[in-house]
């Protein structure tokens, strides 16, 4: 622990409980702001190209979506009928 940190902690101990909570709140907000500004850089959709090849196995994308929706509808209907 650095001497500066030791000094700061000793000074914080001299504060009232309410003031100590303010220190915690202030520090937390600072850390949140830093985390937001230091977050990972946004990714480009181009980086995903080729990551999951042959998912559709040559099937047309719209056909695949329609088939998937149909399967969801059928599953939902079975659930409703089962109730």
PDB file of N, CA and C in Angstrom:
ATOM      1  N   UNK A   1       0.857  -1.172   0.000  1.00  0.00           N
ATOM      2  CA  UNK A   1       0.000   0.000   0.000  1.00  0.00           C
ATOM      3  C   UNK A   1       0.900   1.232   0.000  1.00  0.00           C
ATOM      4  N   UNK A   2       0.586   2.146  -0.881  1.00  0.00           N
ATOM      5  CA  UNK A   2       1.419   3.343  -0.994  1.00  0.00           C
ATOM      6  C   UNK A   2       1.199   4.272   0.202  1.00  0.00           C
ATOM      7  N   UNK A   3       2.191   5.103   0.494  1.00  0.00           N
ATOM      8  CA  UNK A   3       2.043   6.059   1.601  1.00  0.00           C
ATOM      9  C   UNK A   3       0.864   7.009   1.381  1.00  0.00           C
ATOM     10  N   UNK A   4       0.658   7.409   0.134  1.00  0.00           N
ATOM     11  CA  UNK A   4      -0.458   8.310  -0.160  1.00  0.00           C
ATOM     12  C   UNK A   4      -1.790   7.630   0.153  1.00  0.00           C
ATOM     13  N   UNK A   5      -1.926   6.376  -0.253  1.00  0.00           N
ATOM     14  CA  UNK A   5      -3.158   5.644   0.024  1.00  0.00           C
ATOM     15  C   UNK A   5      -3.356   5.482   1.530  1.00  0.00           C
ATOM     16  N   UNK A   6      -2.297   5.182   2.250  1.00  0.00           N
ATOM     17  CA  UNK A   6      -2.395   5.059   3.710  1.00  0.00           C
ATOM     18  C   UNK A   6      -2.891   6.362   4.326  1.00  0.00           C
ATOM     19  N   UNK A   7      -2.361   7.472   3.832  1.00  0.00           N
ATOM     20  CA  UNK A   7      -2.760   8.779   4.354  1.00  0.00           C
ATOM     21  C   UNK A   7      -4.238   9.045   4.060  1.00  0.00           C
ATOM     22  N   UNK A   8      -4.653   8.759   2.835  1.00  0.00           N
ATOM     23  CA  UNK A   8      -6.051   8.981   2.455  1.00  0.00           C
ATOM     24  C   UNK A   8      -6.978   8.126   3.321  1.00  0.00           C
ATOM     25  N   UNK A   9      -6.614   6.867   3.516  1.00  0.00           N
ATOM     26  CA  UNK A   9      -7.448   5.983   4.333  1.00  0.00           C
ATOM     27  C   UNK A   9      -7.529   6.462   5.782  1.00  0.00           C
ATOM     28  N   UNK A  10      -6.435   6.957   6.307  1.00  0.00           N
ATOM     29  CA  UNK A  10      -6.441   7.487   7.672  1.00  0.00           C
ATOM     30  C   UNK A  10      -7.354   8.704   7.767  1.00  0.00           C
ATOM     31  N   UNK A  11      -7.315   9.534   6.743  1.00  0.00           N
ATOM     32  CA  UNK A  11      -8.177  10.717   6.750  1.00  0.00           C
ATOM     33  C   UNK A  11      -9.645  10.324   6.614  1.00  0.00           C
ATOM     34  N   UNK A  12      -9.912   9.312   5.808  1.00  0.00           N
ATOM     35  CA  UNK A  12     -11.289   8.843   5.655  1.00  0.00           C
ATOM     36  C   UNK A  12     -11.818   8.317   6.982  1.00  0.00           C
ATOM     37  N   UNK A  13     -10.968   7.671   7.767  1.00  0.00           N
ATOM     38  CA  UNK A  13     -11.386   7.151   9.067  1.00  0.00           C
ATOM     39  C   UNK A  13     -11.818   8.272  10.011  1.00  0.00           C
ATOM     40  N   UNK A  14     -11.335   9.478   9.788  1.00  0.00           N
ATOM     41  CA  UNK A  14     -11.682  10.613  10.636  1.00  0.00           C
ATOM     42  C   UNK A  14     -13.047  11.207  10.273  1.00  0.00           C
ATOM     43  N   UNK A  15     -13.586  10.819   9.137  1.00  0.00           N
ATOM     44  CA  UNK A  15     -14.867  11.364   8.689  1.00  0.00           C
ATOM     45  C   UNK A  15     -16.024  10.679   9.413  1.00  0.00           C
ATOM     46  N   UNK A  16     -17.176  11.334   9.364  1.00  0.00           N
ATOM     47  CA  UNK A  16     -18.385  10.714   9.909  1.00  0.00           C
ATOM     48  C   UNK A  16     -18.818   9.585   8.971  1.00  0.00           C
ATOM     49  N   UNK A  17     -19.709   8.757   9.452  1.00  0.00           N
ATOM     50  CA  UNK A  17     -20.213   7.654   8.624  1.00  0.00           C
ATOM     51  C   UNK A  17     -20.860   8.180   7.348  1.00  0.00           C
ATOM     52  N   UNK A  18     -21.603   9.248   7.479  1.00  0.00           N
ATOM     53  CA  UNK A  18     -22.266   9.851   6.324  1.00  0.00           C
ATOM     54  C   UNK A  18     -21.237  10.334   5.296  1.00  0.00           C
ATOM     55  N   UNK A  19     -20.185  10.966   5.787  1.00  0.00           N
ATOM     56  CA  UNK A  19     -19.133  11.453   4.887  1.00  0.00           C
ATOM     57  C   UNK A  19     -18.381  10.285   4.239  1.00  0.00           C
ATOM     58  N   UNK A  20     -18.181   9.226   5.000  1.00  0.00           N
ATOM     59  CA  UNK A  20     -17.521   8.050   4.434  1.00  0.00           C
ATOM     60  C   UNK A  20     -18.366   7.445   3.312  1.00  0.00           C
ATOM     61  N   UNK A  21     -19.679   7.442   3.502  1.00  0.00           N
ATOM     62  CA  UNK A  21     -20.568   6.951   2.446  1.00  0.00           C
ATOM     63  C   UNK A  21     -20.493   7.840   1.208  1.00  0.00           C
ATOM     64  N   UNK A  22     -20.341   9.141   1.415  1.00  0.00           N
ATOM     65  CA  UNK A  22     -20.177  10.054   0.280  1.00  0.00           C
ATOM     66  C   UNK A  22     -18.890   9.745  -0.479  1.00  0.00           C
ATOM     67  N   UNK A  23     -17.829   9.437   0.257  1.00  0.00           N
ATOM     68  CA  UNK A  23     -16.559   9.067  -0.382  1.00  0.00           C
ATOM     69  C   UNK A  23     -16.757   7.811  -1.228  1.00  0.00           C
ATOM     70  N   UNK A  24     -17.441   6.833  -0.670  1.00  0.00           N
ATOM     71  CA  UNK A  24     -17.701   5.589  -1.406  1.00  0.00           C
ATOM     72  C   UNK A  24     -18.524   5.875  -2.656  1.00  0.00           C
ATOM     73  N   UNK A  25     -19.568   6.674  -2.503  1.00  0.00           N
ATOM     74  CA  UNK A  25     -20.439   7.000  -3.629  1.00  0.00           C
ATOM     75  C   UNK A  25     -19.667   7.726  -4.726  1.00  0.00           C
ATOM     76  N   UNK A  26     -18.879   8.701  -4.314  1.00  0.00           N
ATOM     77  CA  UNK A  26     -18.082   9.474  -5.274  1.00  0.00           C
ATOM     78  C   UNK A  26     -17.098   8.566  -6.018  1.00  0.00           C
ATOM     79  N   UNK A  27     -16.414   7.720  -5.280  1.00  0.00           N
ATOM     80  CA  UNK A  27     -15.431   6.816  -5.880  1.00  0.00           C
ATOM     81  C   UNK A  27     -16.107   5.833  -6.831  1.00  0.00           C
ATOM     82  N   UNK A  28     -17.259   5.316  -6.424  1.00  0.00           N
ATOM     83  CA  UNK A  28     -18.001   4.383  -7.270  1.00  0.00           C
ATOM     84  C   UNK A  28     -18.398   5.043  -8.583  1.00  0.00           C
ATOM     85  N   UNK A  29     -18.911   6.261  -8.509  1.00  0.00           N
ATOM     86  CA  UNK A  29     -19.316   6.973  -9.727  1.00  0.00           C
ATOM     87  C   UNK A  29     -18.122   7.223 -10.647  1.00  0.00           C
ATOM     88  N   UNK A  30     -16.989   7.585 -10.074  1.00  0.00           N
ATOM     89  CA  UNK A  30     -15.783   7.794 -10.883  1.00  0.00           C
ATOM     90  C   UNK A  30     -15.381   6.510 -11.594  1.00  0.00           C
ATOM     91  N   UNK A  31     -15.411   5.412 -10.879  1.00  0.00           N
ATOM     92  CA  UNK A  31     -15.041   4.125 -11.472  1.00  0.00           C
ATOM     93  C   UNK A  31     -16.014   3.714 -12.569  1.00  0.00           C
ATOM     94  N   UNK A  32     -17.303   3.980 -12.366  1.00  0.00           N
ATOM     95  CA  UNK A  32     -18.298   3.670 -13.399  1.00  0.00           C
ATOM     96  C   UNK A  32     -18.010   4.467 -14.666  1.00  0.00           C
ATOM     97  N   UNK A  33     -17.734   5.761 -14.503  1.00  0.00           N
ATOM     98  CA  UNK A  33     -17.439   6.603 -15.672  1.00  0.00           C
ATOM     99  C   UNK A  33     -16.206   6.105 -16.404  1.00  0.00           C
ATOM    100  N   UNK A  34     -15.193   5.726 -15.655  1.00  0.00           N
ATOM    101  CA  UNK A  34     -13.972   5.200 -16.283  1.00  0.00           C
ATOM    102  C   UNK A  34     -14.258   3.913 -17.032  1.00  0.00           C
ATOM    103  N   UNK A  35     -15.062   3.059 -16.435  1.00  0.00           N
ATOM    104  CA  UNK A  35     -15.379   1.776 -17.071  1.00  0.00           C
ATOM    105  C   UNK A  35     -16.113   1.997 -18.385  1.00  0.00           C
ATOM    106  N   UNK A  36     -16.995   2.983 -18.418  1.00  0.00           N
ATOM    107  CA  UNK A  36     -17.740   3.269 -19.644  1.00  0.00           C
ATOM    108  C   UNK A  36     -16.811   3.811 -20.714  1.00  0.00           C
ATOM    109  N   UNK A  37     -15.930   4.713 -20.338  1.00  0.00           N
ATOM    110  CA  UNK A  37     -15.043   5.307 -21.339  1.00  0.00           C
ATOM    111  C   UNK A  37     -13.946   4.349 -21.764  1.00  0.00           C
ATOM    112  N   UNK A  38     -13.631   3.371 -20.929  1.00  0.00           N
ATOM    113  CA  UNK A  38     -12.577   2.416 -21.265  1.00  0.00           C
ATOM    114  C   UNK A  38     -13.140   1.088 -21.747  1.00  0.00           C
ATOM    115  N   UNK A  39     -14.434   1.075 -22.086  1.00  0.00           N
ATOM    116  CA  UNK A  39     -15.035  -0.185 -22.514  1.00  0.00           C
ATOM    117  C   UNK A  39     -14.424  -0.640 -23.828  1.00  0.00           C
ATOM    118  N   UNK A  40     -14.681  -1.878 -24.132  1.00  0.00           N
ATOM    119  CA  UNK A  40     -14.111  -2.468 -25.333  1.00  0.00           C
ATOM    120  C   UNK A  40     -14.562  -1.688 -26.568  1.00  0.00           C
ATOM    121  N   UNK A  41     -13.704  -1.604 -27.556  1.00  0.00           N
ATOM    122  CA  UNK A  41     -14.102  -0.903 -28.778  1.00  0.00           C
ATOM    123  C   UNK A  41     -15.230  -1.661 -29.475  1.00  0.00           C
ATOM    124  N   UNK A  42     -16.080  -0.912 -30.157  1.00  0.00           N
ATOM    125  CA  UNK A  42     -17.180  -1.543 -30.865  1.00  0.00           C
ATOM    126  C   UNK A  42     -16.636  -2.381 -32.003  1.00  0.00           C
ATOM    127  N   UNK A  43     -17.285  -3.480 -32.224  1.00  0.00           N
ATOM    128  CA  UNK A  43     -16.862  -4.396 -33.273  1.00  0.00           C
ATOM    129  C   UNK A  43     -17.613  -4.095 -34.560  1.00  0.00           C
ATOM    130  N   UNK A  44     -16.970  -4.405 -35.640  1.00  0.00           N
ATOM    131  CA  UNK A  44     -17.587  -4.256 -36.947  1.00  0.00           C
ATOM    132  C   UNK A  44     -18.266  -5.567 -37.316  1.00  0.00           C
ATOM    133  N   UNK A  45     -19.382  -5.484 -38.014  1.00  0.00           N
ATOM    134  CA  UNK A  45     -20.061  -6.692 -38.478  1.00  0.00           C
ATOM    135  C   UNK A  45     -19.151  -7.497 -39.390  1.00  0.00           C
ATOM    136  N   UNK A  46     -18.246  -6.833 -40.046  1.00  0.00           N
ATOM    137  CA  UNK A  46     -17.334  -7.521 -40.964  1.00  0.00           C
ATOM    138  C   UNK A  46     -16.441  -8.516 -40.236  1.00  0.00           C
ATOM    139  N   UNK A  47     -16.201  -8.277 -38.958  1.00  0.00           N
ATOM    140  CA  UNK A  47     -15.375  -9.200 -38.178  1.00  0.00           C
ATOM    141  C   UNK A  47     -16.059 -10.550 -38.001  1.00  0.00           C
ATOM    142  N   UNK A  48     -17.375 -10.574 -38.128  1.00  0.00           N
ATOM    143  CA  UNK A  48     -18.123 -11.810 -37.942  1.00  0.00           C
ATOM    144  C   UNK A  48     -18.144 -12.674 -39.203  1.00  0.00           C
ATOM    145  N   UNK A  49     -17.750 -12.092 -40.306  1.00  0.00           N
ATOM    146  CA  UNK A  49     -17.801 -12.817 -41.575  1.00  0.00           C
ATOM    147  C   UNK A  49     -16.990 -14.108 -41.483  1.00  0.00           C
ATOM    148  N   UNK A  50     -17.640 -15.196 -41.836  1.00  0.00           N
ATOM    149  CA  UNK A  50     -16.969 -16.483 -41.857  1.00  0.00           C
ATOM    150  C   UNK A  50     -16.858 -17.166 -40.512  1.00  0.00           C
ATOM    151  N   UNK A  51     -17.409 -16.565 -39.468  1.00  0.00           N
ATOM    152  CA  UNK A  51     -17.250 -17.139 -38.135  1.00  0.00           C
ATOM    153  C   UNK A  51     -18.088 -18.410 -37.962  1.00  0.00           C
ATOM    154  N   UNK A  52     -19.178 -18.507 -38.692  1.00  0.00           N
ATOM    155  CA  UNK A  52     -20.027 -19.699 -38.608  1.00  0.00           C
ATOM    156  C   UNK A  52     -20.393 -20.146 -40.025  1.00  0.00           C
ATOM    157  N   UNK A  53     -19.431 -20.646 -40.758  1.00  0.00           N
ATOM    158  CA  UNK A  53     -19.702 -21.018 -42.147  1.00  0.00           C
ATOM    159  C   UNK A  53     -20.674 -22.192 -42.240  1.00  0.00           C
ATOM    160  N   UNK A  54     -21.414 -22.209 -43.311  1.00  0.00           N
ATOM    161  CA  UNK A  54     -22.334 -23.302 -43.638  1.00  0.00           C
ATOM    162  C   UNK A  54     -23.444 -23.508 -42.616  1.00  0.00           C
ATOM    163  N   UNK A  55     -23.819 -22.463 -41.917  1.00  0.00           N
ATOM    164  CA  UNK A  55     -24.915 -22.590 -40.960  1.00  0.00           C
ATOM    165  C   UNK A  55     -26.200 -22.964 -41.693  1.00  0.00           C
ATOM    166  N   UNK A  56     -26.400 -22.366 -42.854  1.00  0.00           N
ATOM    167  CA  UNK A  56     -27.627 -22.612 -43.605  1.00  0.00           C
ATOM    168  C   UNK A  56     -27.491 -23.781 -44.571  1.00  0.00           C
ATOM    169  N   UNK A  57     -26.296 -24.305 -44.742  1.00  0.00           N
ATOM    170  CA  UNK A  57     -26.050 -25.418 -45.663  1.00  0.00           C
ATOM    171  C   UNK A  57     -26.647 -25.164 -47.038  1.00  0.00           C
ATOM    172  N   UNK A  58     -26.413 -23.976 -47.543  1.00  0.00           N
ATOM    173  CA  UNK A  58     -26.874 -23.639 -48.885  1.00  0.00           C
ATOM    174  C   UNK A  58     -28.323 -23.208 -48.959  1.00  0.00           C
ATOM    175  N   UNK A  59     -29.032 -23.246 -47.860  1.00  0.00           N
ATOM    176  CA  UNK A  59     -30.443 -22.862 -47.835  1.00  0.00           C
ATOM    177  C   UNK A  59     -30.559 -21.348 -47.920  1.00  0.00           C
ATOM    178  N   UNK A  60     -31.576 -20.874 -48.623  1.00  0.00           N
ATOM    179  CA  UNK A  60     -31.837 -19.445 -48.720  1.00  0.00           C
ATOM    180  C   UNK A  60     -32.127 -18.895 -47.321  1.00  0.00           C
ATOM    181  N   UNK A  61     -31.576 -17.742 -47.015  1.00  0.00           N
ATOM    182  CA  UNK A  61     -31.719 -17.164 -45.673  1.00  0.00           C
ATOM    183  C   UNK A  61     -33.179 -16.915 -45.319  1.00  0.00           C
ATOM    184  N   UNK A  62     -33.957 -16.385 -46.272  1.00  0.00           N
ATOM    185  CA  UNK A  62     -35.365 -16.113 -45.982  1.00  0.00           C
ATOM    186  C   UNK A  62     -36.139 -17.407 -45.757  1.00  0.00           C
ATOM    187  N   UNK A  63     -35.824 -18.429 -46.533  1.00  0.00           N
ATOM    188  CA  UNK A  63     -36.470 -19.731 -46.325  1.00  0.00           C
ATOM    189  C   UNK A  63     -36.148 -20.265 -44.929  1.00  0.00           C
ATOM    190  N   UNK A  64     -34.903 -20.097 -44.521  1.00  0.00           N
ATOM    191  CA  UNK A  64     -34.480 -20.565 -43.204  1.00  0.00           C
ATOM    192  C   UNK A  64     -35.245 -19.844 -42.100  1.00  0.00           C
ATOM    193  N   UNK A  65     -35.376 -18.510 -42.248  1.00  0.00           N
ATOM    194  CA  UNK A  65     -36.108 -17.718 -41.255  1.00  0.00           C
ATOM    195  C   UNK A  65     -37.568 -18.155 -41.213  1.00  0.00           C
ATOM    196  N   UNK A  66     -38.173 -18.336 -42.387  1.00  0.00           N
ATOM    197  CA  UNK A  66     -39.573 -18.771 -42.436  1.00  0.00           C
ATOM    198  C   UNK A  66     -39.749 -20.133 -41.765  1.00  0.00           C
ATOM    199  N   UNK A  67     -38.833 -21.045 -42.029  1.00  0.00           N
ATOM    200  CA  UNK A  67     -38.902 -22.375 -41.428  1.00  0.00           C
ATOM    201  C   UNK A  67     -38.775 -22.282 -39.910  1.00  0.00           C
ATOM    202  N   UNK A  68     -37.840 -21.478 -39.452  1.00  0.00           N
ATOM    203  CA  UNK A  68     -37.633 -21.315 -38.015  1.00  0.00           C
ATOM    204  C   UNK A  68     -38.871 -20.731 -37.341  1.00  0.00           C
ATOM    205  N   UNK A  69     -39.459 -19.716 -37.973  1.00  0.00           N
ATOM    206  CA  UNK A  69     -40.674 -19.114 -37.412  1.00  0.00           C
ATOM    207  C   UNK A  69     -41.808 -20.131 -37.355  1.00  0.00           C
ATOM    208  N   UNK A  70     -41.917 -20.926 -38.395  1.00  0.00           N
ATOM    209  CA  UNK A  70     -42.952 -21.958 -38.435  1.00  0.00           C
ATOM    210  C   UNK A  70     -42.758 -22.954 -37.292  1.00  0.00           C
ATOM    211  N   UNK A  71     -41.514 -23.355 -37.068  1.00  0.00           N
ATOM    212  CA  UNK A  71     -41.226 -24.280 -35.966  1.00  0.00           C
ATOM    213  C   UNK A  71     -41.584 -23.656 -34.623  1.00  0.00           C
ATOM    214  N   UNK A  72     -41.284 -22.366 -34.464  1.00  0.00           N
ATOM    215  CA  UNK A  72     -41.630 -21.675 -33.217  1.00  0.00           C
ATOM    216  C   UNK A  72     -43.144 -21.640 -33.028  1.00  0.00           C
ATOM    217  N   UNK A  73     -43.855 -21.315 -34.127  1.00  0.00           N
ATOM    218  CA  UNK A  73     -45.315 -21.254 -34.050  1.00  0.00           C
ATOM    219  C   UNK A  73     -45.898 -22.609 -33.671  1.00  0.00           C
ATOM    220  N   UNK A  74     -45.369 -23.683 -34.279  1.00  0.00           N
ATOM    221  CA  UNK A  74     -45.848 -25.029 -33.972  1.00  0.00           C
ATOM    222  C   UNK A  74     -45.590 -25.376 -32.509  1.00  0.00           C
ATOM    223  N   UNK A  75     -44.406 -25.040 -32.015  1.00  0.00           N
ATOM    224  CA  UNK A  75     -44.071 -25.324 -30.619  1.00  0.00           C
ATOM    225  C   UNK A  75     -44.986 -24.542 -29.675  1.00  0.00           C
ATOM    226  N   UNK A  76     -45.214 -23.273 -30.009  1.00  0.00           N
ATOM    227  CA  UNK A  76     -46.082 -22.445 -29.176  1.00  0.00           C
ATOM    228  C   UNK A  76     -47.504 -23.008 -29.168  1.00  0.00           C
ATOM    229  N   UNK A  77     -47.978 -23.464 -30.334  1.00  0.00           N
ATOM    230  CA  UNK A  77     -49.321 -24.027 -30.426  1.00  0.00           C
ATOM    231  C   UNK A  77     -49.442 -25.288 -29.573  1.00  0.00           C
ATOM    232  N   UNK A  78     -48.410 -26.135 -29.594  1.00  0.00           N
ATOM    233  CA  UNK A  78     -48.426 -27.351 -28.774  1.00  0.00           C
ATOM    234  C   UNK A  78     -48.477 -26.999 -27.288  1.00  0.00           C
ATOM    235  N   UNK A  79     -47.753 -25.961 -26.909  1.00  0.00           N
ATOM    236  CA  UNK A  79     -47.754 -25.529 -25.506  1.00  0.00           C
ATOM    237  C   UNK A  79     -49.137 -25.038 -25.107  1.00  0.00           C
ATOM    238  N   UNK A  80     -49.755 -24.237 -25.976  1.00  0.00           N
ATOM    239  CA  UNK A  80     -51.082 -23.693 -25.686  1.00  0.00           C
ATOM    240  C   UNK A  80     -52.100 -24.823 -25.595  1.00  0.00           C
ATOM    241  N   UNK A  81     -52.008 -25.781 -26.500  1.00  0.00           N
ATOM    242  CA  UNK A  81     -52.946 -26.905 -26.490  1.00  0.00           C
ATOM    243  C   UNK A  81     -52.739 -27.784 -25.262  1.00  0.00           C
ATOM    244  N   UNK A  82     -51.510 -27.848 -24.782  1.00  0.00           N
ATOM    245  CA  UNK A  82     -51.205 -28.663 -23.615  1.00  0.00           C
ATOM    246  C   UNK A  82     -51.722 -28.070 -22.319  1.00  0.00           C
ATOM    247  N   UNK A  83     -52.029 -26.771 -22.332  1.00  0.00           N
ATOM    248  CA  UNK A  83     -52.530 -26.121 -21.115  1.00  0.00           C
ATOM    249  C   UNK A  83     -53.957 -26.397 -20.981  1.00  0.00           C
TER     250      UNK A  83
END
